[in-house]
Amino acid sequence: FEQLAFDTHECTDVCAAFSALSLLPALLAAPMSSSSWPFDGSSQLGDVEAPHALVRAAASVARVTEVPGARAQRELVFFATGPDHTSVLMTKNALAMLRTVGLGKHALVLADSDDTCSAFAGGRCVWSSRVLREKPADSITNNKFWDWRFKFYYVKKAYLSRLVAGGFSVIQADTDTVWSHDPFPALRTMGASLVVMREYPTIANAGLIYARPGSVEARDLLDEVAWRVQLFQHYPEAVRRVVHFASPPYYANSDDQSLLNDAIVSAVLRNRTFLGSTARYEGRNKYNPAGPDWASQPEAQAHKEQLRAMWKLQKRSSVVCPWAGAVGPSSRASYVRLPIRGGDAVALAPRSLFAHLPYSAGNAITHLTAARGFAAKVATLRKMAKWDPLGSQVDAPAKVDPGAAEAEQAA
């Protein structure tokens, strides 16, 4: 297998070459709808691929928060929705919950088309002509799993990086999430410009990511994930350049979560690796029965060694989550920092910030990953009394969480 030095500045020309793909469809000439609200819709058609359109859209919804002794934070929540009825309902439900914590008007919804945005009348919805409309190439991943989520994987990470470059602090969240508290007061005090949801037994869950202006290396990590998604979706044969035993048909994994995990390992160890997200999927599995046994490959052992080396570099820190003290014994939570260049880090969020099920009122956001399928998610939300896709469009008064002063002092 091939190990490449992890230096994104040296990779600039290569990354740019793979980014220069002709993905833009013909501009739609349909009448304008609610998606044209943030900017000059008559010339941009509500498409955030137009020059400066994404930043202008974000600026129109971002909450400006003054931080003592630091630059003011421009904060927003970033969702993506598919065009189908169930996806739209789940997104509306998430927006309704955001309004209960005072964040509804600070959310930006990314859709695949202007028609999808029309389902969010009065909402903050934009669309992108960069979202894929057709399966770009034949691979096991594309052929087996192609749905609206895979169409969004590239733009979600690319736009998250673009928003951070534009000076915004962003929570990119899946829509199957339960919002109990505003997490921004705690997130802005953490010693990392990237905070990701903890995933076991791996590293990170891509369903909840907080990113703010920080080091170039942190933003490069997001660009790295976007590049890998685009590369393997469009050029599955590129796998053979980094996996010596790969043979067609290539699995060419382009799932953003596993790619994110390898990008984190790469950034921490300062050595680009494709072992956990690419090489292991070219080994034998349910969908790739012709592949070689992964466990017997030298790459499998190398991957274990990389993970051990990364975890040896971890540091422990803590953050004040003001709301947690009201429902538990303490408002201070411990978390892991994985150092990267630039004096920055990737933080693995504690449960009081980003949590999996089971639900607790002491967690700011709960991800319903364990509830598989739309029906199971709705049933889970109903048990929590959190299913209300037609809920109020008006933000509730901002809550003053117990311990807020402690959080500001910690910052």
PDB file of C-alpha atoms in Angstrom, residues 144-268:
ATOM      1  CA  LYS A 144     -25.403  -0.634  -3.488  1.00  0.00           C
ATOM      2  CA  PHE A 145     -26.031   2.486  -1.421  1.00  0.00           C
ATOM      3  CA  TRP A 146     -26.708   5.394  -3.753  1.00  0.00           C
ATOM      4  CA  ASP A 147     -29.396   7.619  -2.252  1.00  0.00           C
ATOM      5  CA  TRP A 148     -29.805  11.310  -1.435  1.00  0.00           C
ATOM      6  CA  ARG A 149     -27.340  11.123   1.458  1.00  0.00           C
ATOM      7  CA  PHE A 150     -24.455  10.182  -0.834  1.00  0.00           C
ATOM      8  CA  LYS A 151     -25.431  13.014  -3.177  1.00  0.00           C
ATOM      9  CA  PHE A 152     -24.794  15.462  -0.319  1.00  0.00           C
ATOM     10  CA  TYR A 153     -21.616  14.046   1.219  1.00  0.00           C
ATOM     11  CA  TYR A 154     -19.248  16.202  -0.831  1.00  0.00           C
ATOM     12  CA  VAL A 155     -21.100  19.508  -0.575  1.00  0.00           C
ATOM     13  CA  LYS A 156     -21.768  19.194   3.157  1.00  0.00           C
ATOM     14  CA  LYS A 157     -18.071  19.037   4.013  1.00  0.00           C
ATOM     15  CA  ALA A 158     -16.983  21.433   1.255  1.00  0.00           C
ATOM     16  CA  TYR A 159     -19.566  24.020   2.342  1.00  0.00           C
ATOM     17  CA  LEU A 160     -18.732  23.558   6.018  1.00  0.00           C
ATOM     18  CA  SER A 161     -15.123  24.419   5.192  1.00  0.00           C
ATOM     19  CA  ARG A 162     -16.241  27.363   3.061  1.00  0.00           C
ATOM     20  CA  LEU A 163     -18.410  28.721   5.877  1.00  0.00           C
ATOM     21  CA  VAL A 164     -15.548  28.467   8.374  1.00  0.00           C
ATOM     22  CA  ALA A 165     -13.291  30.274   5.898  1.00  0.00           C
ATOM     23  CA  GLY A 166     -15.986  32.948   5.740  1.00  0.00           C
ATOM     24  CA  GLY A 167     -15.723  33.499   9.500  1.00  0.00           C
ATOM     25  CA  PHE A 168     -18.698  31.449  10.732  1.00  0.00           C
ATOM     26  CA  SER A 169     -18.967  29.016  13.642  1.00  0.00           C
ATOM     27  CA  VAL A 170     -21.175  26.172  12.430  1.00  0.00           C
ATOM     28  CA  ILE A 171     -22.880  23.091  13.810  1.00  0.00           C
ATOM     29  CA  GLN A 172     -23.401  20.743  10.884  1.00  0.00           C
ATOM     30  CA  ALA A 173     -26.079  18.341  12.077  1.00  0.00           C
ATOM     31  CA  ASP A 174     -28.126  15.476  10.730  1.00  0.00           C
ATOM     32  CA  THR A 175     -31.843  16.140  10.960  1.00  0.00           C
ATOM     33  CA  ASP A 176     -32.592  13.041  13.085  1.00  0.00           C
ATOM     34  CA  THR A 177     -31.446  14.900  16.169  1.00  0.00           C
ATOM     35  CA  VAL A 178     -33.124  16.020  19.385  1.00  0.00           C
ATOM     36  CA  TRP A 179     -32.242  19.545  20.550  1.00  0.00           C
ATOM     37  CA  SER A 180     -32.659  20.125  24.292  1.00  0.00           C
ATOM     38  CA  HIS A 181     -30.254  23.039  24.876  1.00  0.00           C
ATOM     39  CA  ASP A 182     -28.288  25.608  22.924  1.00  0.00           C
ATOM     40  CA  PRO A 183     -24.778  24.052  22.767  1.00  0.00           C
ATOM     41  CA  PHE A 184     -22.942  27.102  21.397  1.00  0.00           C
ATOM     42  CA  PRO A 185     -22.055  28.668  24.797  1.00  0.00           C
ATOM     43  CA  ALA A 186     -20.107  25.530  25.710  1.00  0.00           C
ATOM     44  CA  LEU A 187     -18.671  24.837  22.259  1.00  0.00           C
ATOM     45  CA  ARG A 188     -17.155  28.273  21.899  1.00  0.00           C
ATOM     46  CA  THR A 189     -15.132  27.752  25.107  1.00  0.00           C
ATOM     47  CA  MET A 190     -13.523  24.462  24.033  1.00  0.00           C
ATOM     48  CA  GLY A 191      -9.856  24.345  23.099  1.00  0.00           C
ATOM     49  CA  ALA A 192     -10.393  23.034  19.574  1.00  0.00           C
ATOM     50  CA  SER A 193     -11.746  24.534  16.377  1.00  0.00           C
ATOM     51  CA  LEU A 194     -13.230  21.158  15.395  1.00  0.00           C
ATOM     52  CA  VAL A 195     -15.544  19.308  17.786  1.00  0.00           C
ATOM     53  CA  VAL A 196     -16.999  16.017  16.579  1.00  0.00           C
ATOM     54  CA  MET A 197     -19.459  13.548  18.011  1.00  0.00           C
ATOM     55  CA  ARG A 198     -17.736  10.575  19.671  1.00  0.00           C
ATOM     56  CA  GLU A 199     -18.308   7.223  18.005  1.00  0.00           C
ATOM     57  CA  TYR A 200     -17.395   3.818  19.423  1.00  0.00           C
ATOM     58  CA  PRO A 201     -15.387   1.748  18.654  1.00  0.00           C
ATOM     59  CA  THR A 202     -13.944   4.127  16.056  1.00  0.00           C
ATOM     60  CA  ILE A 203     -13.410   7.868  16.586  1.00  0.00           C
ATOM     61  CA  ALA A 204     -16.030  10.236  15.211  1.00  0.00           C
ATOM     62  CA  ASN A 205     -19.621  10.304  14.002  1.00  0.00           C
ATOM     63  CA  ALA A 206     -20.103  12.639  11.032  1.00  0.00           C
ATOM     64  CA  GLY A 207     -23.704  13.396  12.013  1.00  0.00           C
ATOM     65  CA  LEU A 208     -22.676  16.179  14.419  1.00  0.00           C
ATOM     66  CA  ILE A 209     -19.689  18.413  13.745  1.00  0.00           C
ATOM     67  CA  TYR A 210     -18.910  21.854  15.137  1.00  0.00           C
ATOM     68  CA  ALA A 211     -16.340  23.907  13.233  1.00  0.00           C
ATOM     69  CA  ARG A 212     -15.176  27.455  13.806  1.00  0.00           C
ATOM     70  CA  PRO A 213     -12.368  29.666  12.482  1.00  0.00           C
ATOM     71  CA  GLY A 214      -9.065  28.359  13.790  1.00  0.00           C
ATOM     72  CA  SER A 215      -6.010  26.780  12.246  1.00  0.00           C
ATOM     73  CA  VAL A 216      -5.560  26.190   8.535  1.00  0.00           C
ATOM     74  CA  GLU A 217      -4.913  22.551   9.421  1.00  0.00           C
ATOM     75  CA  ALA A 218      -8.378  22.126  10.917  1.00  0.00           C
ATOM     76  CA  ARG A 219     -10.055  23.548   7.836  1.00  0.00           C
ATOM     77  CA  ASP A 220      -7.807  21.419   5.629  1.00  0.00           C
ATOM     78  CA  LEU A 221      -9.141  18.364   7.444  1.00  0.00           C
ATOM     79  CA  LEU A 222     -12.661  19.198   6.257  1.00  0.00           C
ATOM     80  CA  ASP A 223     -11.377  19.791   2.726  1.00  0.00           C
ATOM     81  CA  GLU A 224      -9.594  16.433   2.884  1.00  0.00           C
ATOM     82  CA  VAL A 225     -12.875  14.645   3.627  1.00  0.00           C
ATOM     83  CA  ALA A 226     -14.645  16.468   0.786  1.00  0.00           C
ATOM     84  CA  TRP A 227     -11.818  15.626  -1.618  1.00  0.00           C
ATOM     85  CA  ARG A 228     -11.895  11.917  -0.723  1.00  0.00           C
ATOM     86  CA  VAL A 229     -15.671  11.738  -1.157  1.00  0.00           C
ATOM     87  CA  GLN A 230     -15.439  13.343  -4.582  1.00  0.00           C
ATOM     88  CA  LEU A 231     -12.421  11.297  -5.660  1.00  0.00           C
ATOM     89  CA  PHE A 232     -13.867   7.872  -4.876  1.00  0.00           C
ATOM     90  CA  GLN A 233     -17.396   8.672  -6.041  1.00  0.00           C
ATOM     91  CA  HIS A 234     -16.181   9.816  -9.461  1.00  0.00           C
ATOM     92  CA  TYR A 235     -12.990   7.785  -9.902  1.00  0.00           C
ATOM     93  CA  PRO A 236     -13.350   4.409  -8.164  1.00  0.00           C
ATOM     94  CA  GLU A 237     -10.248   3.169  -9.982  1.00  0.00           C
ATOM     95  CA  ALA A 238      -8.174   5.629  -7.924  1.00  0.00           C
ATOM     96  CA  VAL A 239      -8.427   3.073  -5.113  1.00  0.00           C
ATOM     97  CA  ARG A 240      -5.727   0.953  -6.725  1.00  0.00           C
ATOM     98  CA  ARG A 241      -3.276   3.845  -6.249  1.00  0.00           C
ATOM     99  CA  VAL A 242      -3.563   3.563  -2.458  1.00  0.00           C
ATOM    100  CA  VAL A 243      -4.549  -0.089  -1.887  1.00  0.00           C
ATOM    101  CA  HIS A 244      -2.144  -2.600  -3.429  1.00  0.00           C
ATOM    102  CA  PHE A 245      -4.527  -5.579  -3.249  1.00  0.00           C
ATOM    103  CA  ALA A 246      -7.602  -3.789  -4.644  1.00  0.00           C
ATOM    104  CA  SER A 247      -9.109  -5.149  -7.847  1.00  0.00           C
ATOM    105  CA  PRO A 248     -12.289  -4.332  -9.790  1.00  0.00           C
ATOM    106  CA  PRO A 249     -15.100  -4.030  -9.049  1.00  0.00           C
ATOM    107  CA  TYR A 250     -13.793  -1.546  -6.492  1.00  0.00           C
ATOM    108  CA  TYR A 251     -15.693  -0.923  -3.299  1.00  0.00           C
ATOM    109  CA  ALA A 252     -14.468   2.714  -3.418  1.00  0.00           C
ATOM    110  CA  ASN A 253     -15.986   3.683  -0.089  1.00  0.00           C
ATOM    111  CA  SER A 254     -17.242   7.292  -0.123  1.00  0.00           C
ATOM    112  CA  ASP A 255     -19.141   7.342   3.165  1.00  0.00           C
ATOM    113  CA  ASP A 256     -18.240  10.626   4.841  1.00  0.00           C
ATOM    114  CA  GLN A 257     -18.050   9.203   8.356  1.00  0.00           C
ATOM    115  CA  SER A 258     -15.375   6.566   7.755  1.00  0.00           C
ATOM    116  CA  LEU A 259     -13.475   9.029   5.547  1.00  0.00           C
ATOM    117  CA  LEU A 260     -13.649  11.590   8.358  1.00  0.00           C
ATOM    118  CA  ASN A 261     -12.096   9.101  10.755  1.00  0.00           C
ATOM    119  CA  ASP A 262      -9.141   8.439   8.465  1.00  0.00           C
ATOM    120  CA  ALA A 263      -8.732  12.189   7.907  1.00  0.00           C
ATOM    121  CA  ILE A 264      -8.547  12.708  11.680  1.00  0.00           C
ATOM    122  CA  VAL A 265      -5.895   9.993  12.049  1.00  0.00           C
ATOM    123  CA  SER A 266      -3.991  11.557   9.153  1.00  0.00           C
ATOM    124  CA  ALA A 267      -4.092  15.034  10.677  1.00  0.00           C
ATOM    125  CA  VAL A 268      -3.028  13.891  14.151  1.00  0.00           C
TER     126      VAL A 268
END
